[in-house]
Short mmCIF file of C-alpha atoms and ligand atoms in Angstrom, two decimals:
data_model
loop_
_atom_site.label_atom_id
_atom_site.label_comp_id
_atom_site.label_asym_id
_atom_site.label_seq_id
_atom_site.Cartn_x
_atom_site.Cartn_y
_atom_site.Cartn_z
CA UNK A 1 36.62 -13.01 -4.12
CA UNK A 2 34.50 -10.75 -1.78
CA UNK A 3 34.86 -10.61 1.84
CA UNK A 4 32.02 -11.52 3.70
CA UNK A 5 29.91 -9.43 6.02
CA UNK A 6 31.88 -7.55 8.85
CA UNK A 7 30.29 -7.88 12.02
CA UNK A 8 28.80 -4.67 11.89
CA UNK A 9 27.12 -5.28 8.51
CA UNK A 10 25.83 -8.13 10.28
CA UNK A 11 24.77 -6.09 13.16
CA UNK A 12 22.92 -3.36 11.24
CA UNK A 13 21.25 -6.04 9.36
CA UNK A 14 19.93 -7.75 12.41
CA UNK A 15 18.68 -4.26 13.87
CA UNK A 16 16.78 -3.57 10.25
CA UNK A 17 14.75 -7.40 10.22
CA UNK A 18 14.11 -7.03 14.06
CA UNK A 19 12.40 -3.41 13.79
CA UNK A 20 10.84 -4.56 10.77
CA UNK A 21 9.71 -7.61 12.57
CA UNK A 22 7.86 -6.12 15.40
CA UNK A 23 6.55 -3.00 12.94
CA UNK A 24 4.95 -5.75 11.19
CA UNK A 25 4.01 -8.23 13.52
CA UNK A 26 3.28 -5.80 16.88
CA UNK A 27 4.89 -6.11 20.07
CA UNK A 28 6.70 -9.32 20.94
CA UNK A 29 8.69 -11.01 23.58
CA UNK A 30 12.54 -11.53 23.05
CA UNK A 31 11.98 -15.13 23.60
CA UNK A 32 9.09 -15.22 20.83
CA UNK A 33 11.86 -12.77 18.55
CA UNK A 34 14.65 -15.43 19.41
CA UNK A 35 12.41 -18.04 18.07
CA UNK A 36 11.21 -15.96 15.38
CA UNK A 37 14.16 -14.82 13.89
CA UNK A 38 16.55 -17.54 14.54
CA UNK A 39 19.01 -15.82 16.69
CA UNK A 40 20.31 -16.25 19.91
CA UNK A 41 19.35 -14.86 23.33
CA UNK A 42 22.69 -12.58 23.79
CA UNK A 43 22.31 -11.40 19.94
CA UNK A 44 18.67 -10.32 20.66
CA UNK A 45 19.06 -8.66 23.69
CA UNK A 46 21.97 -6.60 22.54
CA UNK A 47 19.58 -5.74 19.41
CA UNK A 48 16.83 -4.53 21.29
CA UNK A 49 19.38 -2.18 23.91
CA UNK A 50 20.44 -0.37 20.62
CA UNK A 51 17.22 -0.02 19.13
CA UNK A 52 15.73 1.34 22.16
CA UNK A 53 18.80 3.36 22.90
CA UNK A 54 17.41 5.45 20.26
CA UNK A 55 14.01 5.47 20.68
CA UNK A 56 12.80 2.58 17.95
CA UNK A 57 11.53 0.65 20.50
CA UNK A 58 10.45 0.47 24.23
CA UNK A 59 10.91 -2.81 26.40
CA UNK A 60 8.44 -3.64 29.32
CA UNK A 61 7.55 -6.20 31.38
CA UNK A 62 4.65 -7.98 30.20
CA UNK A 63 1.38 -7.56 32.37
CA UNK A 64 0.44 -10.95 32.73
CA UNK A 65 3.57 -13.23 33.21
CA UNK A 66 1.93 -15.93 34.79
CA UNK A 67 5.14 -18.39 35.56
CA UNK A 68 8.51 -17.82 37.64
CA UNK A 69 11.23 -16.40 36.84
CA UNK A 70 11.83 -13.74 35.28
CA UNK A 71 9.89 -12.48 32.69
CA UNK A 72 10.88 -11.99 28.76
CA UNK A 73 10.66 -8.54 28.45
CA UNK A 74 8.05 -7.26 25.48
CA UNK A 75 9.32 -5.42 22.46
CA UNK A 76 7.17 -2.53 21.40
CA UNK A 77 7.72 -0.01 18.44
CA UNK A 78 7.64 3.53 19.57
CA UNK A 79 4.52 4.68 17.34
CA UNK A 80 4.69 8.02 18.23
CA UNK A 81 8.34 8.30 18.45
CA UNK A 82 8.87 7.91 14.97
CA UNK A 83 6.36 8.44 12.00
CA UNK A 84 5.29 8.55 8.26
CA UNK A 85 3.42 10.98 6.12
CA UNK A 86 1.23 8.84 3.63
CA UNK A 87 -1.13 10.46 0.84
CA UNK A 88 -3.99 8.95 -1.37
CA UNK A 89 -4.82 11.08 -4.53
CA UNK A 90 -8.04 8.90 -6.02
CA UNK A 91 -10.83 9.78 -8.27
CA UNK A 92 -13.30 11.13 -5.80
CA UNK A 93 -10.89 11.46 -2.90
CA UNK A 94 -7.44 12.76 -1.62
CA UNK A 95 -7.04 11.43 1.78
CA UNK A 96 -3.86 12.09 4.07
CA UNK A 97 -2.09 10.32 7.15
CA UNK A 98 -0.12 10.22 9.94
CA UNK A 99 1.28 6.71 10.41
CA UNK A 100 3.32 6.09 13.46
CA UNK A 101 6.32 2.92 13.47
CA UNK A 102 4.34 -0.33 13.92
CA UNK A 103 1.43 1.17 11.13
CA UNK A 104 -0.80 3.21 13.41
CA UNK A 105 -2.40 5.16 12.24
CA UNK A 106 -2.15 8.78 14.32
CA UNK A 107 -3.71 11.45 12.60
CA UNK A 108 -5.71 11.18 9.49
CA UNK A 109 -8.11 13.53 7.21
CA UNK A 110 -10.03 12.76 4.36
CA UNK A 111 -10.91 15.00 1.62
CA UNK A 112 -13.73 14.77 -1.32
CA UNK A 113 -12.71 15.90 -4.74
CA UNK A 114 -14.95 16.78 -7.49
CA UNK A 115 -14.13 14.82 -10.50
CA UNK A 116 -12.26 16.60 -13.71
CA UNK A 117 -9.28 18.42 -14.96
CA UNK A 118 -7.38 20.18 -11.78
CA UNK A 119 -3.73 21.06 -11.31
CA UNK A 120 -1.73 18.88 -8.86
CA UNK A 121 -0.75 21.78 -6.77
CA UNK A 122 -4.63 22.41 -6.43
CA UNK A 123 -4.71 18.58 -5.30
CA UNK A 124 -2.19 18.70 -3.08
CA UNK A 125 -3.17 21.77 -1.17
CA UNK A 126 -5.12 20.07 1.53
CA UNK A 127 -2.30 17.09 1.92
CA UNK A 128 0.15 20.51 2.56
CA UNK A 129 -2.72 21.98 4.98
CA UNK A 130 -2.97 18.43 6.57
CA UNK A 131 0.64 18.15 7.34
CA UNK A 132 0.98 21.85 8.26
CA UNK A 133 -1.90 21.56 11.15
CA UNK A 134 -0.52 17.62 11.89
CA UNK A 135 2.76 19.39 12.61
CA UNK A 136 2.03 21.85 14.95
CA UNK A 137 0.99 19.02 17.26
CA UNK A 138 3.53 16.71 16.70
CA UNK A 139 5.16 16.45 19.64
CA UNK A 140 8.96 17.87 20.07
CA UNK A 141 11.56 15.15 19.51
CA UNK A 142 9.27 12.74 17.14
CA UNK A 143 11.04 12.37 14.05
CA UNK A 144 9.38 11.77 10.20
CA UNK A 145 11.29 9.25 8.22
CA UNK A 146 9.50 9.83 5.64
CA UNK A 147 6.52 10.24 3.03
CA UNK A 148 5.20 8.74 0.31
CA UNK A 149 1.66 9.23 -1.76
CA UNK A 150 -0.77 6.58 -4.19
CA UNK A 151 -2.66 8.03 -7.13
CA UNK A 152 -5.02 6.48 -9.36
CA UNK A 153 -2.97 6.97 -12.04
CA UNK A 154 -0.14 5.35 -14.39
CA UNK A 155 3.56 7.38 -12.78
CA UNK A 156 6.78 7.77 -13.54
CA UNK A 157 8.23 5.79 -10.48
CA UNK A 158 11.55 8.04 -10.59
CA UNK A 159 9.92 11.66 -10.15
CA UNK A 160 6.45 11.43 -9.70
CA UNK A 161 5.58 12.44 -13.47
CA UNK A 162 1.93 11.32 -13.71
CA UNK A 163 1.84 9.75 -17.26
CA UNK A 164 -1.88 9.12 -17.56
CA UNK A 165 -4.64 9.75 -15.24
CA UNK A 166 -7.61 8.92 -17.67
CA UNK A 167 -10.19 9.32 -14.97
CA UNK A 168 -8.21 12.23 -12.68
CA UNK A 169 -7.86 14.47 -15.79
CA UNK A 170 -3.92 14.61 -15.72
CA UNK A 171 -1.50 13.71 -18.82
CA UNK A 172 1.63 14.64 -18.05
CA UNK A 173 1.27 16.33 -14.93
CA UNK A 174 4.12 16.63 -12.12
CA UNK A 175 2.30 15.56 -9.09
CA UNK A 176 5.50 14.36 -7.72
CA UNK A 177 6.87 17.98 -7.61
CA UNK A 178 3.62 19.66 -6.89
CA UNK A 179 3.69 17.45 -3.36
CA UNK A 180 7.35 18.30 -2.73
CA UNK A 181 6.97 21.75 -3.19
CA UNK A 182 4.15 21.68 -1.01
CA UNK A 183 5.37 19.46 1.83
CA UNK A 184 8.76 21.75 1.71
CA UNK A 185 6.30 24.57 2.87
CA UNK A 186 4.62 22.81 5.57
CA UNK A 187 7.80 21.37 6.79
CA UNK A 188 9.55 25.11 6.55
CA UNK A 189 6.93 25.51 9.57
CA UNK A 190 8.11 23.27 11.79
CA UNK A 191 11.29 24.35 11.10
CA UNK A 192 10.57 28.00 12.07
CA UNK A 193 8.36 26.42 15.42
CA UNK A 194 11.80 25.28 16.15
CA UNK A 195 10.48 21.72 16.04
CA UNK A 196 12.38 20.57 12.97
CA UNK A 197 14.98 17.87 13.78
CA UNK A 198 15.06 15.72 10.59
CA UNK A 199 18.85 15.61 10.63
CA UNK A 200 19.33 16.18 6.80
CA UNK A 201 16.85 13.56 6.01
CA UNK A 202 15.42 13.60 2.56
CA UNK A 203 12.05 13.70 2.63
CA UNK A 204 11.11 14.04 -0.91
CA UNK A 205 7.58 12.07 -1.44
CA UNK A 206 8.11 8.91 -3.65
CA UNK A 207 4.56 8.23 -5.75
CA UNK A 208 3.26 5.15 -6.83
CA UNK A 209 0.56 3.71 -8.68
CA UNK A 210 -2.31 3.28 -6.16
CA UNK A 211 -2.97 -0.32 -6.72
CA UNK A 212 0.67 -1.39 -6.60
CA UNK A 213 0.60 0.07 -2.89
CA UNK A 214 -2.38 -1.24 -2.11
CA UNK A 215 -1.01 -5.23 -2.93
CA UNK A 216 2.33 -4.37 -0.79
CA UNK A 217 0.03 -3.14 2.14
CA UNK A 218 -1.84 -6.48 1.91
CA UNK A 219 0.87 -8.19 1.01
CA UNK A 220 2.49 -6.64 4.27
CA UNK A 221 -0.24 -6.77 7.15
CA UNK A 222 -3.62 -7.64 5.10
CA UNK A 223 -4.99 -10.58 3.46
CA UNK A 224 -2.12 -12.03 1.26
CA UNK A 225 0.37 -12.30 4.46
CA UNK A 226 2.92 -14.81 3.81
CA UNK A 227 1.61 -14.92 0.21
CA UNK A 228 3.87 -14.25 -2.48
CA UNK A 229 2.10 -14.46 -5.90
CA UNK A 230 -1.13 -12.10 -5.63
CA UNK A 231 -2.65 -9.71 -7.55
CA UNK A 232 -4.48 -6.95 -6.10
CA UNK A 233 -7.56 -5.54 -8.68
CA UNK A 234 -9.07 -2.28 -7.70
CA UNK A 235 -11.82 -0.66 -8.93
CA UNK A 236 -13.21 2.87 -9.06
CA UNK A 237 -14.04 4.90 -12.49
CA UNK A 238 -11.01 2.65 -13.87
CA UNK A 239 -9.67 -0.38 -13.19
CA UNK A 240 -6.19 -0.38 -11.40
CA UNK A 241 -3.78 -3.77 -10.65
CA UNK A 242 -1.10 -4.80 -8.50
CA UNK A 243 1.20 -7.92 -9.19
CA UNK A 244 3.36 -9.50 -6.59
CA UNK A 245 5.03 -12.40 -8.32
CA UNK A 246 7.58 -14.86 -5.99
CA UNK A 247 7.26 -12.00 -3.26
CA UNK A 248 8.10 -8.91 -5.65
CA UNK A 249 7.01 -6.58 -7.08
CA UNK A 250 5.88 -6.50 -10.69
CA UNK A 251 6.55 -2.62 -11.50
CA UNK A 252 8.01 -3.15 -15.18
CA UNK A 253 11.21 -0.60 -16.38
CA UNK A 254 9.27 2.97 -15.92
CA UNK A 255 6.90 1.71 -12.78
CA UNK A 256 4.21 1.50 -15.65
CA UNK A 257 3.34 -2.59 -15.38
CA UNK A 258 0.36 -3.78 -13.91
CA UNK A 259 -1.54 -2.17 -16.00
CA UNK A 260 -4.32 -4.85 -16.30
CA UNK A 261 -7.13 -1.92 -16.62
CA UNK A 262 -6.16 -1.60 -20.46
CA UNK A 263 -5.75 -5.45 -21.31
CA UNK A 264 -7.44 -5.05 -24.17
CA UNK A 265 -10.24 -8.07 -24.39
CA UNK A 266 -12.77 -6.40 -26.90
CA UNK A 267 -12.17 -5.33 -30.00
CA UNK A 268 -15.61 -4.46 -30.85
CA UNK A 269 -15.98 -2.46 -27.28
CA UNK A 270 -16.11 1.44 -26.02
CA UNK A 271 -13.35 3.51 -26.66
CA UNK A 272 -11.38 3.87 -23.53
CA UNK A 273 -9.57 6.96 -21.61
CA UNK A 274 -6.38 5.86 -22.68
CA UNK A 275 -6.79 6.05 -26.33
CA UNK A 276 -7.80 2.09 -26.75
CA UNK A 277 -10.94 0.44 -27.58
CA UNK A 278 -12.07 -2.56 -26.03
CA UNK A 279 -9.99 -2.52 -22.39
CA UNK A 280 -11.09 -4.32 -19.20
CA UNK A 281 -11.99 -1.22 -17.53
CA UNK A 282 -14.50 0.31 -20.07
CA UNK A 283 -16.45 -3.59 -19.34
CA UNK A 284 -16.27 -3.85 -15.80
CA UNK A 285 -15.83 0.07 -14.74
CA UNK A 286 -18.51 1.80 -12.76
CA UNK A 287 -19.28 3.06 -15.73
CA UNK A 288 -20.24 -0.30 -17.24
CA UNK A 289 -22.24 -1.50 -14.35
CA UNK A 290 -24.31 1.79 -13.63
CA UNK A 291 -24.96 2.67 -18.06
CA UNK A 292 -25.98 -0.85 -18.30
CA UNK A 293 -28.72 -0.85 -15.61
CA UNK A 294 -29.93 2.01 -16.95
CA UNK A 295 -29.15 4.65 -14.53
CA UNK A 296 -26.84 7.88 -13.96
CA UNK A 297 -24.17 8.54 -11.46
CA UNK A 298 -20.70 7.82 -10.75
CA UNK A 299 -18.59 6.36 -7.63
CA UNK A 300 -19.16 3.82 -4.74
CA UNK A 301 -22.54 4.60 -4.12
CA UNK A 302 -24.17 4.49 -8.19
CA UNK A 303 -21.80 1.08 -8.06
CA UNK A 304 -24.04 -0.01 -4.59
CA UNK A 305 -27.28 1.29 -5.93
CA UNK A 306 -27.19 -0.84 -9.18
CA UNK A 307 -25.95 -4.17 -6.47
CA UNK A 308 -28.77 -3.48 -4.06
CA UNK A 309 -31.14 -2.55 -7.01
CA UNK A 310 -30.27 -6.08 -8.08
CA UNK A 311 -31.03 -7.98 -5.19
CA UNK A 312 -34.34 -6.59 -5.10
CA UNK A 313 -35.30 -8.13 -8.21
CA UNK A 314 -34.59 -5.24 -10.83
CA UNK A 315 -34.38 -7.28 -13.89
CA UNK A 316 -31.85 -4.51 -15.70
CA UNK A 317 -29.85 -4.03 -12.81
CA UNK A 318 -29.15 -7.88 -12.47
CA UNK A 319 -28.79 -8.25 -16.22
CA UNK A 320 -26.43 -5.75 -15.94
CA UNK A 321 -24.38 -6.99 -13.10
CA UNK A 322 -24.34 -10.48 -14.68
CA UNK A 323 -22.39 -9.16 -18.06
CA UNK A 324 -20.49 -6.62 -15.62
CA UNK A 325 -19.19 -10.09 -13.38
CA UNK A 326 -18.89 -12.43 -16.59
CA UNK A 327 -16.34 -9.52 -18.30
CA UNK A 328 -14.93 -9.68 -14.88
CA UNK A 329 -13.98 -13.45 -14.70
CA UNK A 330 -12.74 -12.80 -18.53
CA UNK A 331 -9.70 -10.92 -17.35
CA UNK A 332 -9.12 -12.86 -13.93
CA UNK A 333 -9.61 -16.09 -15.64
CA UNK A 334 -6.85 -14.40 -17.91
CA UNK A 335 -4.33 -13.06 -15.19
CA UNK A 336 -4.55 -16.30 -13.66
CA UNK A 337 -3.39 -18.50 -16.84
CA UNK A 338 -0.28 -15.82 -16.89
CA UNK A 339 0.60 -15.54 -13.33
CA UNK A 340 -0.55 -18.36 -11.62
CA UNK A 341 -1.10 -16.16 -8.48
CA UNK A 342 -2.14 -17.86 -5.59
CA UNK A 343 -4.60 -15.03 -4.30
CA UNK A 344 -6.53 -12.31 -6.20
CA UNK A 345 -8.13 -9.49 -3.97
CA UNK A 346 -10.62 -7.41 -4.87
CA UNK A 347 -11.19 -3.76 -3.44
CA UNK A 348 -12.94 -0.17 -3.94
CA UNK A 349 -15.63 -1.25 -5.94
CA UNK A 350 -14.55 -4.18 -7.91
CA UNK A 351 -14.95 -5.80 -3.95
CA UNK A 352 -19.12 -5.31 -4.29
CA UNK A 353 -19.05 -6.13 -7.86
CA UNK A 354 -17.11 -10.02 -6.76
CA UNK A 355 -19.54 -10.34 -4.28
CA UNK A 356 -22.64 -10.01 -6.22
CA UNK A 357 -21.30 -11.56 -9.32
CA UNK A 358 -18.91 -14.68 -7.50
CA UNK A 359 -21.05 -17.52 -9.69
CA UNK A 360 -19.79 -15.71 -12.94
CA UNK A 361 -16.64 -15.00 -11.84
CA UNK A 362 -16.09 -18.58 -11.06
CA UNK A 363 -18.13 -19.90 -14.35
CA UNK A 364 -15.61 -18.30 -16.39
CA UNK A 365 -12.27 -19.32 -14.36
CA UNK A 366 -13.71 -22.92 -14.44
CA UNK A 367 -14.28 -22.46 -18.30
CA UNK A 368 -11.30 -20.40 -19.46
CA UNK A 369 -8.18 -21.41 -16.96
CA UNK A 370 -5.91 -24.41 -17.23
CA UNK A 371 -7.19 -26.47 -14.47
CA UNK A 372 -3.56 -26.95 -12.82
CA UNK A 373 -3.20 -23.48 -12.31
CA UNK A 374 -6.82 -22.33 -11.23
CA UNK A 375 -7.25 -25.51 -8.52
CA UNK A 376 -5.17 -23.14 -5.58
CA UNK A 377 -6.37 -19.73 -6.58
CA UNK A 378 -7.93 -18.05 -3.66
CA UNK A 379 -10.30 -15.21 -4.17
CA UNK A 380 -10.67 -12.86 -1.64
CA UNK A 381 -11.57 -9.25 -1.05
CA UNK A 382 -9.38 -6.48 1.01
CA UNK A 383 -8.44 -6.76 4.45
CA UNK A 384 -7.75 -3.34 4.87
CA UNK A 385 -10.65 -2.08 2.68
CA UNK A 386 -10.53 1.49 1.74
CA UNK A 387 -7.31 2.66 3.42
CA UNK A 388 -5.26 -0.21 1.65
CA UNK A 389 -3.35 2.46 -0.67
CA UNK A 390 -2.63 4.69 2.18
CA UNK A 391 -1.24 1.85 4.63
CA UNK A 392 0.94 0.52 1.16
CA UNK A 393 2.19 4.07 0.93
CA UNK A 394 3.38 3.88 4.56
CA UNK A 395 5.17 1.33 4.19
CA UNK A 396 6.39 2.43 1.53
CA UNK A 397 7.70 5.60 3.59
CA UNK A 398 9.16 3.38 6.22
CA UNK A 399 11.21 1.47 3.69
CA UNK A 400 14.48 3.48 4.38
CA UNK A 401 13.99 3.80 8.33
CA UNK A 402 13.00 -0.38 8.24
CA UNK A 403 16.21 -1.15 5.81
CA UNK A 404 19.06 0.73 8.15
CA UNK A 405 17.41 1.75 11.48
CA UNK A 406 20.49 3.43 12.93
CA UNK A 407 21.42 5.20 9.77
CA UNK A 408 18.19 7.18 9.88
CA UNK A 409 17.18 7.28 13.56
CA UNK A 410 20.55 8.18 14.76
CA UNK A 411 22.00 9.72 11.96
CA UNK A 412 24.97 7.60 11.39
CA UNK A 413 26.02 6.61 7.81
CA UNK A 414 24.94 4.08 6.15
CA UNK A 415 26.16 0.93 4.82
CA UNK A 416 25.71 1.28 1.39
CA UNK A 417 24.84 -1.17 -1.28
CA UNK A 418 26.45 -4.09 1.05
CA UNK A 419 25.46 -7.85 0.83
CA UNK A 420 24.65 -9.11 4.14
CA UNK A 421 23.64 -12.67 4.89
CA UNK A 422 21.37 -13.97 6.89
CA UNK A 423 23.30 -15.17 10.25
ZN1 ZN B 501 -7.53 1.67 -21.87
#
């Protein structure tokens, strides 16, 4: 039989859901956090002295107190105490950030990419140059806990290896490594500045498929809070999904699932970047929407043109976005029956195209889906719009600081693989 928790396995439990807790939810009173978390006066008080003892947190008096007595003093993470690097690689974008503890964003820079066939360290050069100028400003004694990047793009969740980037150009290509190698350089400079004080931290990028970041971000601080069966649909030249079924994450063995792009639904359709014929993506892509109005261009804006061109009465441009939204509610109407989710969001393009097209999208849920499971479904587009993969890949940076505070603030070891209840 296994012990149960020691007290400090409690302890450092209690430390991790409290920082989590106000890095989610913002500053907060210890009475609110006593209520909150279900723990009692002494225990939170002696939480919040550690956590501020190293810097996680500050506690003040809160400005407008308006009864006696004394006060309950406000928890606040220290943003720019402790921080993230988070990194977007997208079809017509790479887009890097500073994110301090609590999700602010400090520093950010956005980049446009030409579409077609580049190396990842060619990609990744101005996420290096980002972090290599971010650094030199960084003031002495803030600590990165971490980095993490979204792309576009099926990946190998274990190294980074992107698999298939059908609209980035990339089979096979080690982004993961590229951004290490490049992140070791701009971190060698701080080092040199005399500014380094990571304290052995790892700070090897993880990489993720875009969409699955963008669900946890919404998942996390967006529209789906307190919602644990959601699937996030994003669109851009490709389609790209994110499951989050009874509050996880659906990321299959290799990080691969999710994959809802290449549901194939049309035998008879267009051959499709990954090989396939007939896959979501190739009928409700930009590519889709923009051929079948009859026009040229690619990204946001061709996407925009064909919706506005709609709505003032072009008769190909509405035809156009009424097969576009009916393919659309095909492979909702579809995710639905399977998951049962009890939100779908819709963002990059894909949010426009719901918008214009909502009437077919519903048509075909109300035709196609088993009425028990489509009568709660929710459809809703982004909260955090176009910087949803980059907030998901800050939290995803966080994870380790958010899971053991002390362990990576203060440089003690951790308490590995340990099963701590909830007190
Ligand atoms: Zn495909």
């Amino acid at each position: 039989m296994r012990a149960g928790p020691s007290q400090e396995e409690i302890r450092r439990h209690n430390l991790g859901t409290l920082l989590r807790y106000v890095h989610v939810k913002g500053p907060m009173s210890r009475a609110e956090l006593t209520t909150s978390l279900g723990l009692n006066r002494s225990t939170i008080g002696a939480l919040t002295t550690d956590l501020t003892a190293v810097g996680l947190v500050r506690e003040e008096v809160p400005r407008d107190h308006g009864r006696a007595g004394r006060p309950s003093l406000v928890v606040r993470p220290q943003s720019e105490g402790f921080y993230v690097y988070a990194f977007t690689v997208e079809v017509d974008r790479v887009t890097a950030a500073r994110v301090g503890l609590g999700g602010v964003v400090l520093d950010r820079r956005e980049v446009a990419r030409p579409r077609g066939d580049r190396p990842a360290d060619k990609v990744v050069a101005p996420l290096a140059e980002f972090v290599r100028d971010t650094e030199k400003l960084v003031p002495p004694g803030a600590m990165c806990v971490g980095s993490a990047a979204a792309v576009s793009a099926i990946v190998r969740q274990e190294d980074g290896m992107v698999r298939l980037g059908g609209h980035i150009g990339w089979v096979d290509e080690p982004l993961g490594a590229a951004l290490a190698e490049a992140l070791g350089d701009a971190r060698g400079l701080r080092r040199t500045m005399g500014l380094d004080d990571a304290r052995g931290l790892d700070l090897t990028p993880a990489v993720r498929n875009g969409a699955d970041l963008a669900v946890l971000a919404e998942h996390t601080r967006g529209v789906a809070v307190g919602i644990d069966n959601v699937i996030y649909l994003h669109g851009d030249a490709g389609i790209g999904g994110g499951i989050i079924a009874g509050g996880r994450a659906v990321t299959g063995h290799g990080g691969y699932g999710g994959e809802v792009g290449h549901m194939a639904v049309n035998p008879q359709g267009r051959a499709c970047a990954c090989g396939s014929r007939g896959c979501w993506e190739t009928e409700i892509g930009e590519h889709a929407l923009v051929r079948g109005a009859g026009r040229d261009g690619t990204g946001r804006a061709a996407v925009a043109a064909v919706i506005d061109a709609a709505s003032r009465g072009d008769a190909m441009a509405q035809a156009s976005l009424r097969h576009v939204g009916d393919w659309l509610g095909f492979g909702v109407a579809n995710l639905v029956n399977i998951f049962n989710p009890e939100m779908i969001i819709f963002g990059g393009s894909l949010r426009d195209v719901y918008l214009a097209s909502a009437a077919q999208v519903r048509g075909r849920l109300n035709k196609m889906c088993v009425q028990a499971v489509r009568e709660h479904v929710r459809l809703r587009t982004a909260a955090l719009g176009e910087d949803a993969e980059l907030l998901g890949a800050a939290e995803l940076a966080f994870e380790r600081l958010l899971a053991d505070p002390l362990e990576v603030a203060n440089g003690e070891p951790g308490i590995a693989d340990s099963v701590v209840e909830e007190t």
